[in-house]
Coordinates of C-alpha atoms in Angstrom, one line a residue:
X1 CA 45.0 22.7 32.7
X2 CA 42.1 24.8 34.6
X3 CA 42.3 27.4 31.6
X4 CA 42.0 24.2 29.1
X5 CA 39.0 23.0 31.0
X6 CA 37.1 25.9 31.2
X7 CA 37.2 26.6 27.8
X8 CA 35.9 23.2 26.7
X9 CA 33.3 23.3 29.0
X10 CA 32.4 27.3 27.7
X11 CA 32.7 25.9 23.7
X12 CA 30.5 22.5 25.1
X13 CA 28.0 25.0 26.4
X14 CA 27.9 27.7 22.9
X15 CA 27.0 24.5 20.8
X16 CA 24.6 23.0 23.3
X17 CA 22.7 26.4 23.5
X18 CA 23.1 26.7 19.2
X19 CA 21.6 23.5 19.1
X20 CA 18.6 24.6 21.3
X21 CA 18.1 27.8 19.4
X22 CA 17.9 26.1 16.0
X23 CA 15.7 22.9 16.9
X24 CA 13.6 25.9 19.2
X25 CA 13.2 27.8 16.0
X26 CA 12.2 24.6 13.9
X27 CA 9.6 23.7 16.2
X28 CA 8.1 26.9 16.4
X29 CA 8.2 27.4 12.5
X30 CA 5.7 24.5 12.3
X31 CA 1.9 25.2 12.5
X32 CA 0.0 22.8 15.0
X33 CA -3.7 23.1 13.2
X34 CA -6.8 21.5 15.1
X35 CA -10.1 21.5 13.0
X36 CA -13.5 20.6 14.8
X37 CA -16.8 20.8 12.7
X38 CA -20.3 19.8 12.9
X39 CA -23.4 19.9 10.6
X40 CA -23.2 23.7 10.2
X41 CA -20.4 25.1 12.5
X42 CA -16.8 24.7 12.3
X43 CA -14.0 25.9 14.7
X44 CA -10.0 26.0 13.7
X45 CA -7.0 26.6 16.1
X46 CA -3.7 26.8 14.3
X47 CA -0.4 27.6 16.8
X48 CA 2.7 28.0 15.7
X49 CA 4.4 28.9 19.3
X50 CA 4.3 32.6 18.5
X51 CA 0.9 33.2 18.0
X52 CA -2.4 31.8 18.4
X53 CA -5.1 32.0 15.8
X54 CA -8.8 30.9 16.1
X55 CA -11.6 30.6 13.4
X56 CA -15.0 30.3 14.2
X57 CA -17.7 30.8 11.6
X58 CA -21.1 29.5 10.1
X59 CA -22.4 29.5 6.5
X60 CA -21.1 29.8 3.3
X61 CA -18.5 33.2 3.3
X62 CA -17.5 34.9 -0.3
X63 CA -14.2 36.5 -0.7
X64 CA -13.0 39.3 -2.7
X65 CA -11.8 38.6 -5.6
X66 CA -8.3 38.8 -4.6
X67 CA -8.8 37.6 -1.3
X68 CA -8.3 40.5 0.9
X69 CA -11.5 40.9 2.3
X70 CA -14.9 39.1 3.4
X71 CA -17.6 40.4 0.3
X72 CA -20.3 37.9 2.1
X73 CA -21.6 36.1 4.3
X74 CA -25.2 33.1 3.7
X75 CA -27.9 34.3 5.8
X76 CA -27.8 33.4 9.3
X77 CA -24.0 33.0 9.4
X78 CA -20.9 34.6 11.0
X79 CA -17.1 34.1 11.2
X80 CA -14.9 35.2 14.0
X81 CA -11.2 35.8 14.0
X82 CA -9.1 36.1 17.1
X83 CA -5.6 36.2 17.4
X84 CA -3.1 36.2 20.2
X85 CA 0.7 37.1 19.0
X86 CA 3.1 38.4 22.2
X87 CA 0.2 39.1 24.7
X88 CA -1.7 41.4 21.9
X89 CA -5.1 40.5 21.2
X90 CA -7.1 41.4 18.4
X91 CA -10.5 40.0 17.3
X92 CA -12.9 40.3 14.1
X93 CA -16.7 39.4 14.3
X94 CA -18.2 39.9 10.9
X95 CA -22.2 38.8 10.7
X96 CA -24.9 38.7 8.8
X97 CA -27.8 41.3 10.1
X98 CA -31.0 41.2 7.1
X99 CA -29.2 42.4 3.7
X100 CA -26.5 43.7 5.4
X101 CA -23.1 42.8 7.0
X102 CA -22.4 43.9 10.6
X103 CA -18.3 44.4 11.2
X104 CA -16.7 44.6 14.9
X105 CA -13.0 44.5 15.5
X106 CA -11.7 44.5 19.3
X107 CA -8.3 45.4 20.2
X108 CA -7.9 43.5 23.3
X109 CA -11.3 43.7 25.2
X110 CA -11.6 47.2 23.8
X111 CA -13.9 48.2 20.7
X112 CA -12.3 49.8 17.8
X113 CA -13.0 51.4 14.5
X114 CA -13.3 48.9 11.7
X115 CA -12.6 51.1 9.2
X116 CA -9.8 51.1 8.8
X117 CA -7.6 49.3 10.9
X118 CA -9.9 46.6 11.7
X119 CA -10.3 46.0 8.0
X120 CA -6.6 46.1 7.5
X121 CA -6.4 43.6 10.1
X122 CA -8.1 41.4 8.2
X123 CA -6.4 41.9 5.0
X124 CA -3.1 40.8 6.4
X125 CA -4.4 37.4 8.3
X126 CA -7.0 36.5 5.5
X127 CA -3.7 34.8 3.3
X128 CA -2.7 33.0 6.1
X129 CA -6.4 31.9 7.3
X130 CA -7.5 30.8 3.4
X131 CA -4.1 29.0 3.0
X132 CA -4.9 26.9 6.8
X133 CA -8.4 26.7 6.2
X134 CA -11.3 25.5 3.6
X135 CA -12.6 28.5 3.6
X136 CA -13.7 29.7 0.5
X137 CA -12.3 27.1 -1.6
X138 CA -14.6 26.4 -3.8
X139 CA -14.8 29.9 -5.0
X140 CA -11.3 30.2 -5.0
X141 CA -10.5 27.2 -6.9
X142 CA -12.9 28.7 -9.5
X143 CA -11.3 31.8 -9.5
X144 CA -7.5 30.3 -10.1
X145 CA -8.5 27.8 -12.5
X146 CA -10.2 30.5 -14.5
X147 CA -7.2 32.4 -14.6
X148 CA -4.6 29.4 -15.4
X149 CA -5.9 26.2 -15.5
X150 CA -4.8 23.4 -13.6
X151 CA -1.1 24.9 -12.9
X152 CA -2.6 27.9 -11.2
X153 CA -4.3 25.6 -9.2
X154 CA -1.7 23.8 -7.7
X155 CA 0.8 26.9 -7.4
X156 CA -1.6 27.9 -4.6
X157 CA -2.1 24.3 -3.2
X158 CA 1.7 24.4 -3.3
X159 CA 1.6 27.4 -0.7
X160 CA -0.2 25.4 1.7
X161 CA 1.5 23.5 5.0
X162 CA -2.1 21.4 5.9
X163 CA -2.5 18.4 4.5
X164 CA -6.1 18.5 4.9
X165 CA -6.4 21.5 3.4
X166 CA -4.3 20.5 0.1
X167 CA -6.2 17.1 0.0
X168 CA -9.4 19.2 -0.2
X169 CA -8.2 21.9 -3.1
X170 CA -7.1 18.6 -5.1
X171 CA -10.5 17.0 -4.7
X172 CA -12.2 20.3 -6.1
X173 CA -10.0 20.6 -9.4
X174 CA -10.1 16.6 -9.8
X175 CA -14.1 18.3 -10.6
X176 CA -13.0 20.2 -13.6
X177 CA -13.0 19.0 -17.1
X178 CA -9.0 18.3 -16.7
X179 CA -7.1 17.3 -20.1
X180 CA -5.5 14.0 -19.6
X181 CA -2.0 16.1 -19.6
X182 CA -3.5 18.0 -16.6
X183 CA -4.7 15.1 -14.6
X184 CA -1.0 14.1 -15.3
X185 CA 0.5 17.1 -13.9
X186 CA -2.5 16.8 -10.7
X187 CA -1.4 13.3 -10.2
X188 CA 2.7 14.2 -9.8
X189 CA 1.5 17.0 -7.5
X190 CA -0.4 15.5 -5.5
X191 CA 2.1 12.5 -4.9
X192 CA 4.6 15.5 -4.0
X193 CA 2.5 18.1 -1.7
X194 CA 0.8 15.2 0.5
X195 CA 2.6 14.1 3.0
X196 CA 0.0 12.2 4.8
X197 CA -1.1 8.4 3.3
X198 CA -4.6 9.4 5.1
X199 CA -5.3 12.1 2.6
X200 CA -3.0 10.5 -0.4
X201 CA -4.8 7.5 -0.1
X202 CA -8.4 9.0 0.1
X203 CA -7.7 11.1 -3.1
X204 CA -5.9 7.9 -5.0
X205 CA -9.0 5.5 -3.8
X206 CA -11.1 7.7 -5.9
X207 CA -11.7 9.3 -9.3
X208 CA -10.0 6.2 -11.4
X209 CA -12.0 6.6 -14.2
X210 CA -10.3 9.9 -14.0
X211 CA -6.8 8.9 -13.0
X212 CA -6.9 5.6 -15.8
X213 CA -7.7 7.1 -18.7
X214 CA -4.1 6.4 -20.4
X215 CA -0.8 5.4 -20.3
X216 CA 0.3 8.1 -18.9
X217 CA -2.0 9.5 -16.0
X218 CA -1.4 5.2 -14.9
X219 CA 2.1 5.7 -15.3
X220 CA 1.3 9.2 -12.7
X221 CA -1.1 6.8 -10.4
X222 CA 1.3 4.7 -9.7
X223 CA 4.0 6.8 -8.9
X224 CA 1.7 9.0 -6.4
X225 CA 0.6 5.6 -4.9
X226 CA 4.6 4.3 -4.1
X227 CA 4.6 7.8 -2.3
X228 CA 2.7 6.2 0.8
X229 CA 4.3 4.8 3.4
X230 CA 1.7 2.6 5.4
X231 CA 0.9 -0.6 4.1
X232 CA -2.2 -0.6 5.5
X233 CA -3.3 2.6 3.2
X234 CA -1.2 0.9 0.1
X235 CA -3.2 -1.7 0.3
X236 CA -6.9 -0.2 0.7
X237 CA -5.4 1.8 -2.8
X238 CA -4.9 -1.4 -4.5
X239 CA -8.0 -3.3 -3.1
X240 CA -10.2 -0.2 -4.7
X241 CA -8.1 -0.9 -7.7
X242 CA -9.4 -4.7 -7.7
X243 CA -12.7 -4.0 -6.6
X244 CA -13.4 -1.4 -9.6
X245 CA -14.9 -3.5 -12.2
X246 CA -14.4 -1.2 -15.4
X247 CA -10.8 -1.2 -14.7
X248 CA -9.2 -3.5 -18.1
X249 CA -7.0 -6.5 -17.5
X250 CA -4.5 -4.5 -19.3
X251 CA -5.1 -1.7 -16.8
X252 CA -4.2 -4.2 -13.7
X253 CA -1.4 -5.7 -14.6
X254 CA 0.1 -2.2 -14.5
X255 CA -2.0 -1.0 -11.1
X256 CA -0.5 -4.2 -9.7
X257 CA 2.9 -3.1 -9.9
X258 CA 1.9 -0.6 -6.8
X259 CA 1.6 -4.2 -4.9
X260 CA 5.7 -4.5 -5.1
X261 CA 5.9 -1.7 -2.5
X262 CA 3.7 -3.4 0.1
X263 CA 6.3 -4.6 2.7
X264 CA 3.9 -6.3 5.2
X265 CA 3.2 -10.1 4.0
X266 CA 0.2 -9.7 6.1
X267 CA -1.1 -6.9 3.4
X268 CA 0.4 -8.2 0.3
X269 CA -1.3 -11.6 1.3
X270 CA -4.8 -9.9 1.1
X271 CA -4.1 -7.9 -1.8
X272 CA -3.0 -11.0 -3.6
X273 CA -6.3 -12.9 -2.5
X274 CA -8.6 -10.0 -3.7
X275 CA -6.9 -9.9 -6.7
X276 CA -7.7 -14.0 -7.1
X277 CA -10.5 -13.6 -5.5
X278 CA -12.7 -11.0 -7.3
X279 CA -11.0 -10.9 -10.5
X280 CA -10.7 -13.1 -13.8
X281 CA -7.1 -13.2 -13.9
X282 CA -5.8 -13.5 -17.7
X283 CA -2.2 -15.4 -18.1
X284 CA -0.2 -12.3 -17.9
X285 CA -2.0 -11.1 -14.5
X286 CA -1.6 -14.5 -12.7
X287 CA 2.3 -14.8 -13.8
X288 CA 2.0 -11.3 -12.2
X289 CA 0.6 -12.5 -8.8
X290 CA 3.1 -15.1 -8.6
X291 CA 5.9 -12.6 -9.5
X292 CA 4.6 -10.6 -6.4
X293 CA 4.4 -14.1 -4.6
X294 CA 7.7 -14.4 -4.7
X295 CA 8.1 -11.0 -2.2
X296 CA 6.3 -12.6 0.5
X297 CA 8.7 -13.6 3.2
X298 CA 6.2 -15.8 5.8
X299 CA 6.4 -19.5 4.7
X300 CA 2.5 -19.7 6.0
X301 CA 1.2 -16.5 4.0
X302 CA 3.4 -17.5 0.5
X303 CA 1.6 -21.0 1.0
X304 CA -2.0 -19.8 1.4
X305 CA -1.2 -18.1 -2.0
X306 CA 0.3 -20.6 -3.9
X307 CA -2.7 -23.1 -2.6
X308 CA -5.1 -21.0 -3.9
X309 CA -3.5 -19.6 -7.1
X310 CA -3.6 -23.5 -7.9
X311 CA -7.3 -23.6 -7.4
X312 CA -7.4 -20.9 -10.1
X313 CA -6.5 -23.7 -13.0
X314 CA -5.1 -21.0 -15.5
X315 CA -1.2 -21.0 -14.5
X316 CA 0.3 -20.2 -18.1
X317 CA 3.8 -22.0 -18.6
X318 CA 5.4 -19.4 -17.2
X319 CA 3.2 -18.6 -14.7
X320 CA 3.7 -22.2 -13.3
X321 CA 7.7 -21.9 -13.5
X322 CA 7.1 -18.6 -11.6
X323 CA 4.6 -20.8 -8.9
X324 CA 7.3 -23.4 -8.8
X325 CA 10.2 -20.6 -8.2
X326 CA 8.1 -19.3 -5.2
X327 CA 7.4 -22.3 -4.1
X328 CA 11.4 -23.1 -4.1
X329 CA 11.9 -19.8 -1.6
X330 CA 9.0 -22.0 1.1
X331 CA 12.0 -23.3 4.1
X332 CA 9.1 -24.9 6.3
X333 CA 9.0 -28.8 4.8
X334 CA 5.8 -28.8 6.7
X335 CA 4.6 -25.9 4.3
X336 CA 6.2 -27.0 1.4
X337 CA 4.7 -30.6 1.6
X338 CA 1.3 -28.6 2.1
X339 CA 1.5 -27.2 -1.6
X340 CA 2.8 -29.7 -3.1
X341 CA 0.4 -31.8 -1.8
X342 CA -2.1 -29.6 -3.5
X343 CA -0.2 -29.7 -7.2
X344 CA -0.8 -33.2 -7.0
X345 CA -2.9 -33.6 -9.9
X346 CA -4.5 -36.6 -11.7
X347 CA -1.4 -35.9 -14.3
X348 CA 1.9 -33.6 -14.5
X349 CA 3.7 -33.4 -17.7
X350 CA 7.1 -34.8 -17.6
X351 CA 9.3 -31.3 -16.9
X352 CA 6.2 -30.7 -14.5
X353 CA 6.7 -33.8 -12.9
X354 CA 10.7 -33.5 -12.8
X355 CA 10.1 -30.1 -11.1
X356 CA 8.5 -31.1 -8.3
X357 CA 11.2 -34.2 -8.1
X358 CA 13.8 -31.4 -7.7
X359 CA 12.1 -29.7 -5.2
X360 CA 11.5 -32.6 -2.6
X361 CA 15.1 -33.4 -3.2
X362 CA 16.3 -30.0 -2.3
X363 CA 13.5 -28.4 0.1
X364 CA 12.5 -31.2 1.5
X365 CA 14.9 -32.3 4.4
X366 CA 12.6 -34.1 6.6
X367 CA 12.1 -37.8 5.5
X368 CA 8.7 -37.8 7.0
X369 CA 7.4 -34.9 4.5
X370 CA 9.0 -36.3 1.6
X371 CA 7.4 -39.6 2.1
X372 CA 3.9 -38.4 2.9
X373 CA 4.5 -36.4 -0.7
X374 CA 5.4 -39.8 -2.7
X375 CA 2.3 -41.5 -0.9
X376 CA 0.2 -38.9 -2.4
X377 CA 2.3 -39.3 -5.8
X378 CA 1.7 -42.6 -5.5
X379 CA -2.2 -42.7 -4.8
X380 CA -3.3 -39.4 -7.2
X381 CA -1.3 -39.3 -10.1
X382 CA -1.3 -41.5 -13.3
X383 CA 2.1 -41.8 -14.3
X384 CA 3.7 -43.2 -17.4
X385 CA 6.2 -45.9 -17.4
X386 CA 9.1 -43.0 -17.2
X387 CA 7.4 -40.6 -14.9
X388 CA 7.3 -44.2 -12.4
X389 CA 10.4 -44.9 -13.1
X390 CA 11.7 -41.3 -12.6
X391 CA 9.8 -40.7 -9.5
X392 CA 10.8 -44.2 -7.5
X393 CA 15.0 -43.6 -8.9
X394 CA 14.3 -40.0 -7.0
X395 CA 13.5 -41.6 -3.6
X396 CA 17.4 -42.9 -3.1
X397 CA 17.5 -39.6 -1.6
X398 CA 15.3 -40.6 1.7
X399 CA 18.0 -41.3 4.8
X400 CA 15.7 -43.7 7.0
X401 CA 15.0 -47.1 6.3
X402 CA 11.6 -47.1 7.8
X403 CA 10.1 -44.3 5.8
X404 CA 12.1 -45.5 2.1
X405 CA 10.4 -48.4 2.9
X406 CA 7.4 -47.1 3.6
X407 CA 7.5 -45.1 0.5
X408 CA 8.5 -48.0 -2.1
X409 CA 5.6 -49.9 -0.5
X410 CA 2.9 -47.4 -1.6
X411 CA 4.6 -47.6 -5.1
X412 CA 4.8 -51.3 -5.0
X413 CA 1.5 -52.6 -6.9
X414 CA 2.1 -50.2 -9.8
X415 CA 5.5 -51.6 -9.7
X416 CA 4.1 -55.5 -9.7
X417 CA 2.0 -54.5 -12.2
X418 CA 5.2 -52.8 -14.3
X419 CA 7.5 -53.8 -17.1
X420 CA 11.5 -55.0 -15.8
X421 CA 12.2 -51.6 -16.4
X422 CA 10.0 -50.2 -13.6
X423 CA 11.1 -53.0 -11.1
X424 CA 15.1 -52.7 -12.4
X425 CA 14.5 -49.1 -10.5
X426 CA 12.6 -50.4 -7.7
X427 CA 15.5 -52.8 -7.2
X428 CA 18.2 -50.2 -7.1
X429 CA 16.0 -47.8 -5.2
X430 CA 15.4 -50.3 -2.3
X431 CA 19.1 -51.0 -2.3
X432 CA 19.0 -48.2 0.1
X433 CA 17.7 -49.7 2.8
X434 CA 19.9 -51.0 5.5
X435 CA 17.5 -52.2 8.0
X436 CA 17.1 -56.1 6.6
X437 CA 13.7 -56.2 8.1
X438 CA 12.5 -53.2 6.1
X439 CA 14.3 -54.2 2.9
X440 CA 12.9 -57.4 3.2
X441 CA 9.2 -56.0 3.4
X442 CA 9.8 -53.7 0.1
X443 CA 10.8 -56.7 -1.5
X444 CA 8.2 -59.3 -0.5
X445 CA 5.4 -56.4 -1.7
X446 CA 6.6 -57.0 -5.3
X447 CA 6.3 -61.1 -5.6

């Protein structure tokens, strides 16, 4: 039994110190990268764990032309390189001195020879430095899209761990004259190689003429833009979308479709008010918004957009049995009565009108909310001689006495006014109503 225990607790141990040595190598493998710039300076630490590397430098610097050394420096600027790896030190100060440039390499705090070692040096850390850094990118962009296009491009980007850095290759080929089959392949790349919604959002919020100028580079668009996560940059994306004014109706209803991924009703809310707000919504577009509408779980944010989306006065057929769906989702007879309210128009057509019957009847438990809905039935619409009789036979549903009452009472001098018809279904409606006193009061309001 001793034996036994010992060797659990020696196996326990192995895997606990495995574990350790794998999620220690992880967490050293990834580059920590801090970037501070001002007006003409900028200063880069990147620390992996291992070793330490800092990047100091002023003006614009130009490369070799494969990247293996500095060829110049602007006039007045400088870079520095130092580098800590196990407790070695090594540092490169190249400058500008008149027409020429002035090299120093340090091995620790001691001066060496910069030719060669210190120029070795430098070849070695100069891949990892341009791949953590902007610099040079602009000439280096140049120099790989001469070579190969956009593809050569992106096969560099594609070496890079930085967001920042990637996000700022991208914005300098998104410059070139790209066919629309390269802005394609740009657009899938950059949806796959950004990780951050920061950076994927600032590249997506920008160049649309670019990124719009067919099926297929929307098609690319809107896959890059389900890539973010945070609903917040999702939906400054889709509010640039809405804002851009030579973006086609055609061209929205398709952007829209990046709405679908916003979870936060909060966001989706705003996005569909923009949309209503700043935009001349054709049929297709509104049945659109409703569609997204239907995604919105918050009683109190689905109602502020089906109030206003009935302001708009261009719900297509379909758009209107899409509203009416939506509207059938609403739990909150406090909200519900609040839109219906507002689809009380001077006049409903008949399947309209039956529509809305159904959903009192289903969504509307409270008695109070479905009365103060017939009163406003009652008071704002002109109904024919059916609709009145289809809307008073559709109040047998109200439980209480006092508010079936109430409600027969505000139809009551249409109802005088009516053929036998109407009052055969005022009769069997206020047949309903147990309390003598209040049936007695429905009845007396018709003779």
């Amino acid at each position: 039994m001793k034996t036994t225990s010992i060797t659990s607790k020696t196996r326990f141990l192995v895997l606990l110190l495995i574990a350790f040595i794998f999620s220690s190598s992880y967490f050293v493998a990834q580059n920590s990268i801090t970037i501070n710039s001002n007006k003409s300076k900028s200063k880069i630490s990147i620390s992996n764990g291992k070793n330490d590397l800092k990047i100091e430098y002023e003006g614009e610097i130009t490369l070799s032309e494969d990247d293996s050394d500095i060829k110049d420096i602007s006039r007045g600027g400088y870079i520095e390189i130092k580098k800590s790896s196990f407790g070695k030190r090594r540092k490169i100060i190249i400058e500008r001195d008149g027409s020429k440039l002035v090299r120093k390499y340090y091995v620790g705090w001691s001066e060496k020879d910069y030719y060669p070692d210190g120029k070795e040096w430098l070849k070695d850390i100069l891949p990892e430095i341009l791949r953590s850094t902007t610099i040079g990118a602009e000439s280096r962009v140049d120099r790989f899209y001469a070579k190969g296009g956009a593809k050569e491009v992106i096969a560099e980007i594609q070496e890079m761990e930085s967001d920042y850095v990637k996000s700022a290759y991208f914005k300098l080929l998104l410059k070139k004259d790209l066919s629309k089959n390269d802005v394609t392949t740009t657009l899938q790349a950059i949806g796959k190689n950004i990780n951050s919604d920061h950076y994927l959002s600032s590249i997506l919020r920008k160049n649309q003429r670019l990124f719009l100028k067919s099926p297929e580079t929307i098609d690319a668009y809107i896959a890059a833009a389900k890539k973010v996560n945070s609903d917040h940059y999702l939906t400054q994306i889709v509010k640039s979308v809405v804002s851009n004014k030579s973006i086609t109706d055609t061209q929205l209803g398709s952007l829209l479709k990046i709405s679908s991924s916003i979870n936060s009703d909060h966001y989706l809310t705003e996005v569909l008010k923009d949309v209503m707000n700043d935009r001349t919504l054709n049929s297709q577009n509104m049945e659109q918004v409703m569609l997204l509408s239907k995604s919105i779980n918050s009683d109190h944010y689905k109602t502020i957009i089906l109030k206003k989306a009935l302001k708009m006065n261009n719900l297509s057929k379909d758009a209107y049995d899409t509203f009416i769906d939506s509207l059938d989702d609403v739990n909150s007879d406090h909200y519900a009565t609040e839109v219906i309210k507002e689809l009380m128009s001077d006049s409903l057509n008949t399947e309209q009108l039956n529509k809305v019957l159904a959903l009192i009847k289903d969504n509307i438990n409270s008695d109070h909310y479905a009365t103060v809905i017939y009163k406003r039935i009652a008071s704002r619409m002109k109904l024919t001689e059916n609709q009145l009789i289809s809307v008073i036979s559709s109040t047998k549903h109200i439980g209480s006495s006092h508010y079936l009452s109430s409600t027969l009472l505000a139809f009551a001098p249409k109802v005088k006014k009516g053929s036998d018809k109407v009052k055969d279904a005022y009769l069997k409606a206020a047949k309903s109503i147990n309390s003598d006193t209040y049936l007695g009061r429905a009845m007396k309001a018709i003779y």
